[in-house]
Amino acid sequence: MAGYPGDAKVMLAFNLKSKPDNLAGFTIQVTPPGKQPYFLWNDLQFKDPSAHAQLQGEPAYSTANAPIHKFRWVHVPGLDHQGLEPPYGDYTYTVTPRYFDGNQHMTALEPAQSAKVTVLLQPFDEGAVNLGFTRGFVQSQAFVHHFGPKLPTRPTNGPLNYDTSKQAGKDPQGKPYTYEQQYQWLGFTARSRVFDLLNAVDKAADAKIDVFCYDLNEPDVVRLLLKLGEAGKVRIILDNADLHHDAADPKPEDEFEQLFIKAAGRDAIKRGRFGRYAHDKVFVVYKGGKAQSVLTGSTNFSVTGLYVNANHVVVFDSPDVAHLYAGLFQEAWDDDVKAPKFTASNFANRTFSFPNKDGVPAFDVTFSPRPQDAAAARLDEIVKRCDSEAEKGGNVFFAVMTTTSTSPNPVYEKLTALHEDTRLFSYGISDNPSGIAFYPVGEKHGVLVTGKPKYTQLPPPFDQVPNILSAEAHQIHHKFVVCGFGGHDPVVYCGSSNLALAAEHVNGDNLLCIHDDKIVTAFTIEAVLLIDHFNFLDQTAKAPKGKGAEAKTEEPPADKRAAAVQAEWFLGTDGKWADKYFDPKDLHSRDREMFAAGPAME
């Protein structure tokens, strides 16, 4: 088995030396640093646990009694056993294959067959780079168990910077929770990175910050920016496209502008949209008048961006990188956030490259709006790298907000078609892919799933999850493509760019290409986690004539479990698994080879 560390999570991968005809799954025990071990839980359990060997003292849904039926599993601590603030450090995982006997009854756990791996589990902090990811899992059992079946909310008619320490709701056990507790769980490490920087600037007398904002309504971000504005420590470029500005019916960004002007004066904020959107989400932090660090990525500084969307941030604690972004901000500021002058600037016409030096991995970055030829050339790099992966039997993983467009888009077209190319391993998710494909039995096609399943109706024993029905409320807001995970030159393309040709020509954005194995692994784990989760939800979505995740004319009740028990979702008393979940004879061989590097279990 092998353990791959990511950002505050670990992907475990298992393999077996012999053909697993009678395999029942895998029992997973976790030993946190300085804590007692525990078994992971599995919502999918035996219909009749008494017909199978059970470990006394463990519930029927413990993986000691209902083994995980996959050859990989991503562990995020704190979901069930450790509360909202789990410890970080060295985690030891003990994984044991489980088997059925000749009568199709699961046999007792045999520790002699176990394999162990110890992995450092902590927020991603490598050299001069920190990563952060939001959870993006409001449609999950974990969210419902912690906070109930309703989406994250704001106080009715509350101020823009409302008090997040106030009660937001009650969990299923009736215990009150605050907005801050809910936001901390949902925002995860991305939220921590955002507030770490803002709070550091607030506390340091010689610190200042420049901020690019697209969406802006997260109450504590608003509160801190107003405080920094009053202290003369912040400049802000804030988008004023129609969805963020309306003189007759002011938007939250308009309200913030007025509050900020009162606190900091008009000279500290500029509204603009380049050709269409000022779409960057960037902090540039200065100390003693010199740029020191920068935060970028896909995460908007809004309730939706941090607490509903799946998003990422990348933080460079590097004066060289920060100096570049400081120049970008000044250029946009001097251009009054308008496209023509910026598009003619040096920033829009170059690729800025950094070597592997001083803790900064080798990477390059481009800024938009760019001339059309330059925009097309940048996106063509991604297409060519995907083609290269196919030619050498490599892999591509991606999580991209959209892969459809009314105009030609080479990256969207390539990503949409990848799952049909059996020369490579592909695994992708988007909120609106033009097609949804799962692993057909006996085929080697890749996976492309939607992150917006509608009208999911989960069968027992699962609880129902919130449905994301609004066209604006994206689940997958990421914009990243991984190529060559596990290879000699793995890369991840990420940042704020939607990877669309027109957008690269008219939006204010930044698009990074990072060459680093550990960073690529963290993004790969994020993709796998999202794809596996939504692949399951997509199969439970209700629609006319069984069309999977497509829309339905009437929404089923969101707060009730399915009325009928569907036996195919359970392990029956005969010990057979439903094909849609687990059949060791039909496991995708390259899937196992991809993730199960390391010693095989006996």
PDB file of N, CA, C and O in Angstrom, residues 328-354:
ATOM      1  N   LEU A 328       2.071  43.890 -11.231  1.00  0.00           N
ATOM      2  CA  LEU A 328       0.792  43.643 -11.886  1.00  0.00           C
ATOM      3  C   LEU A 328      -0.291  44.554 -11.308  1.00  0.00           C
ATOM      4  O   LEU A 328      -1.059  45.190 -12.046  1.00  0.00           O
ATOM      5  N   PHE A 329      -0.366  44.607  -9.975  1.00  0.00           N
ATOM      6  CA  PHE A 329      -1.392  45.429  -9.338  1.00  0.00           C
ATOM      7  C   PHE A 329      -1.210  46.896  -9.714  1.00  0.00           C
ATOM      8  O   PHE A 329      -2.185  47.590 -10.051  1.00  0.00           O
ATOM      9  N   GLN A 330       0.032  47.366  -9.681  1.00  0.00           N
ATOM     10  CA  GLN A 330       0.281  48.776  -9.987  1.00  0.00           C
ATOM     11  C   GLN A 330      -0.083  49.094 -11.430  1.00  0.00           C
ATOM     12  O   GLN A 330      -0.631  50.174 -11.718  1.00  0.00           O
ATOM     13  N   GLU A 331       0.214  48.164 -12.348  1.00  0.00           N
ATOM     14  CA  GLU A 331      -0.154  48.367 -13.751  1.00  0.00           C
ATOM     15  C   GLU A 331      -1.668  48.488 -13.898  1.00  0.00           C
ATOM     16  O   GLU A 331      -2.178  49.393 -14.570  1.00  0.00           O
ATOM     17  N   ALA A 332      -2.401  47.558 -13.285  1.00  0.00           N
ATOM     18  CA  ALA A 332      -3.867  47.604 -13.366  1.00  0.00           C
ATOM     19  C   ALA A 332      -4.410  48.869 -12.709  1.00  0.00           C
ATOM     20  O   ALA A 332      -5.374  49.478 -13.196  1.00  0.00           O
ATOM     21  N   TRP A 333      -3.800  49.273 -11.607  1.00  0.00           N
ATOM     22  CA  TRP A 333      -4.210  50.487 -10.891  1.00  0.00           C
ATOM     23  C   TRP A 333      -3.987  51.725 -11.768  1.00  0.00           C
ATOM     24  O   TRP A 333      -4.891  52.567 -11.915  1.00  0.00           O
ATOM     25  N   ASP A 334      -2.816  51.824 -12.347  1.00  0.00           N
ATOM     26  CA  ASP A 334      -2.498  52.980 -13.187  1.00  0.00           C
ATOM     27  C   ASP A 334      -3.350  53.013 -14.450  1.00  0.00           C
ATOM     28  O   ASP A 334      -3.611  54.096 -15.008  1.00  0.00           O
ATOM     29  N   ASP A 335      -3.783  51.842 -14.925  1.00  0.00           N
ATOM     30  CA  ASP A 335      -4.612  51.759 -16.129  1.00  0.00           C
ATOM     31  C   ASP A 335      -6.090  51.942 -15.831  1.00  0.00           C
ATOM     32  O   ASP A 335      -6.927  51.784 -16.737  1.00  0.00           O
ATOM     33  N   ASP A 336      -6.429  52.221 -14.560  1.00  0.00           N
ATOM     34  CA  ASP A 336      -7.834  52.356 -14.135  1.00  0.00           C
ATOM     35  C   ASP A 336      -8.645  51.113 -14.462  1.00  0.00           C
ATOM     36  O   ASP A 336      -9.829  51.175 -14.775  1.00  0.00           O
ATOM     37  N   VAL A 337      -7.986  49.939 -14.402  1.00  0.00           N
ATOM     38  CA  VAL A 337      -8.631  48.631 -14.588  1.00  0.00           C
ATOM     39  C   VAL A 337      -9.349  48.583 -15.937  1.00  0.00           C
ATOM     40  O   VAL A 337     -10.475  48.086 -16.033  1.00  0.00           O
ATOM     41  N   LYS A 338      -8.701  49.092 -16.963  1.00  0.00           N
ATOM     42  CA  LYS A 338      -9.268  49.095 -18.309  1.00  0.00           C
ATOM     43  C   LYS A 338      -8.398  48.253 -19.231  1.00  0.00           C
ATOM     44  O   LYS A 338      -7.169  48.225 -19.100  1.00  0.00           O
ATOM     45  N   ALA A 339      -9.041  47.598 -20.196  1.00  0.00           N
ATOM     46  CA  ALA A 339      -8.355  46.602 -21.010  1.00  0.00           C
ATOM     47  C   ALA A 339      -7.346  47.160 -22.009  1.00  0.00           C
ATOM     48  O   ALA A 339      -6.237  46.623 -22.107  1.00  0.00           O
ATOM     49  N   PRO A 340      -7.681  48.183 -22.780  1.00  0.00           N
ATOM     50  CA  PRO A 340      -6.763  48.532 -23.894  1.00  0.00           C
ATOM     51  C   PRO A 340      -5.332  48.796 -23.452  1.00  0.00           C
ATOM     52  O   PRO A 340      -4.390  48.255 -24.047  1.00  0.00           O
ATOM     53  N   LYS A 341      -5.142  49.618 -22.415  1.00  0.00           N
ATOM     54  CA  LYS A 341      -3.790  49.939 -21.996  1.00  0.00           C
ATOM     55  C   LYS A 341      -3.106  48.723 -21.375  1.00  0.00           C
ATOM     56  O   LYS A 341      -1.932  48.444 -21.649  1.00  0.00           O
ATOM     57  N   PHE A 342      -3.854  47.955 -20.553  1.00  0.00           N
ATOM     58  CA  PHE A 342      -3.242  46.785 -19.919  1.00  0.00           C
ATOM     59  C   PHE A 342      -2.826  45.757 -20.964  1.00  0.00           C
ATOM     60  O   PHE A 342      -1.755  45.155 -20.879  1.00  0.00           O
ATOM     61  N   THR A 343      -3.665  45.540 -21.964  1.00  0.00           N
ATOM     62  CA  THR A 343      -3.377  44.532 -22.990  1.00  0.00           C
ATOM     63  C   THR A 343      -2.116  44.868 -23.770  1.00  0.00           C
ATOM     64  O   THR A 343      -1.439  43.967 -24.275  1.00  0.00           O
ATOM     65  N   ALA A 344      -1.783  46.149 -23.834  1.00  0.00           N
ATOM     66  CA  ALA A 344      -0.559  46.562 -24.530  1.00  0.00           C
ATOM     67  C   ALA A 344       0.667  46.535 -23.627  1.00  0.00           C
ATOM     68  O   ALA A 344       1.784  46.735 -24.099  1.00  0.00           O
ATOM     69  N   SER A 345       0.473  46.244 -22.344  1.00  0.00           N
ATOM     70  CA  SER A 345       1.575  46.312 -21.388  1.00  0.00           C
ATOM     71  C   SER A 345       2.465  45.079 -21.444  1.00  0.00           C
ATOM     72  O   SER A 345       2.097  44.045 -22.019  1.00  0.00           O
ATOM     73  N   ASN A 346       3.604  45.182 -20.809  1.00  0.00           N
ATOM     74  CA  ASN A 346       4.536  44.066 -20.705  1.00  0.00           C
ATOM     75  C   ASN A 346       3.910  42.883 -19.980  1.00  0.00           C
ATOM     76  O   ASN A 346       4.166  41.723 -20.306  1.00  0.00           O
ATOM     77  N   PHE A 347       3.054  43.161 -18.989  1.00  0.00           N
ATOM     78  CA  PHE A 347       2.450  42.090 -18.207  1.00  0.00           C
ATOM     79  C   PHE A 347       1.551  41.193 -19.048  1.00  0.00           C
ATOM     80  O   PHE A 347       1.438  39.993 -18.777  1.00  0.00           O
ATOM     81  N   ALA A 348       0.908  41.747 -20.053  1.00  0.00           N
ATOM     82  CA  ALA A 348      -0.019  40.973 -20.876  1.00  0.00           C
ATOM     83  C   ALA A 348       0.653  40.279 -22.042  1.00  0.00           C
ATOM     84  O   ALA A 348       0.012  39.482 -22.732  1.00  0.00           O
ATOM     85  N   ASN A 349       1.910  40.539 -22.263  1.00  0.00           N
ATOM     86  CA  ASN A 349       2.573  40.025 -23.469  1.00  0.00           C
ATOM     87  C   ASN A 349       3.769  39.140 -23.181  1.00  0.00           C
ATOM     88  O   ASN A 349       4.526  38.809 -24.094  1.00  0.00           O
ATOM     89  N   ARG A 350       3.944  38.752 -21.938  1.00  0.00           N
ATOM     90  CA  ARG A 350       5.069  37.901 -21.570  1.00  0.00           C
ATOM     91  C   ARG A 350       4.608  36.706 -20.746  1.00  0.00           C
ATOM     92  O   ARG A 350       3.548  36.737 -20.125  1.00  0.00           O
ATOM     93  N   THR A 351       5.422  35.673 -20.751  1.00  0.00           N
ATOM     94  CA  THR A 351       5.309  34.593 -19.780  1.00  0.00           C
ATOM     95  C   THR A 351       6.433  34.788 -18.776  1.00  0.00           C
ATOM     96  O   THR A 351       7.605  34.852 -19.156  1.00  0.00           O
ATOM     97  N   PHE A 352       6.066  34.913 -17.507  1.00  0.00           N
ATOM     98  CA  PHE A 352       7.051  35.171 -16.459  1.00  0.00           C
ATOM     99  C   PHE A 352       7.427  33.846 -15.804  1.00  0.00           C
ATOM    100  O   PHE A 352       6.575  33.156 -15.239  1.00  0.00           O
ATOM    101  N   SER A 353       8.715  33.495 -15.904  1.00  0.00           N
ATOM    102  CA  SER A 353       9.187  32.189 -15.436  1.00  0.00           C
ATOM    103  C   SER A 353      10.071  32.335 -14.211  1.00  0.00           C
ATOM    104  O   SER A 353      10.876  33.270 -14.113  1.00  0.00           O
ATOM    105  N   PHE A 354       9.918  31.362 -13.300  1.00  0.00           N
ATOM    106  CA  PHE A 354      10.743  31.318 -12.094  1.00  0.00           C
ATOM    107  C   PHE A 354      11.422  29.957 -12.019  1.00  0.00           C
ATOM    108  O   PHE A 354      10.779  28.924 -12.240  1.00  0.00           O
TER     109      PHE A 354
END
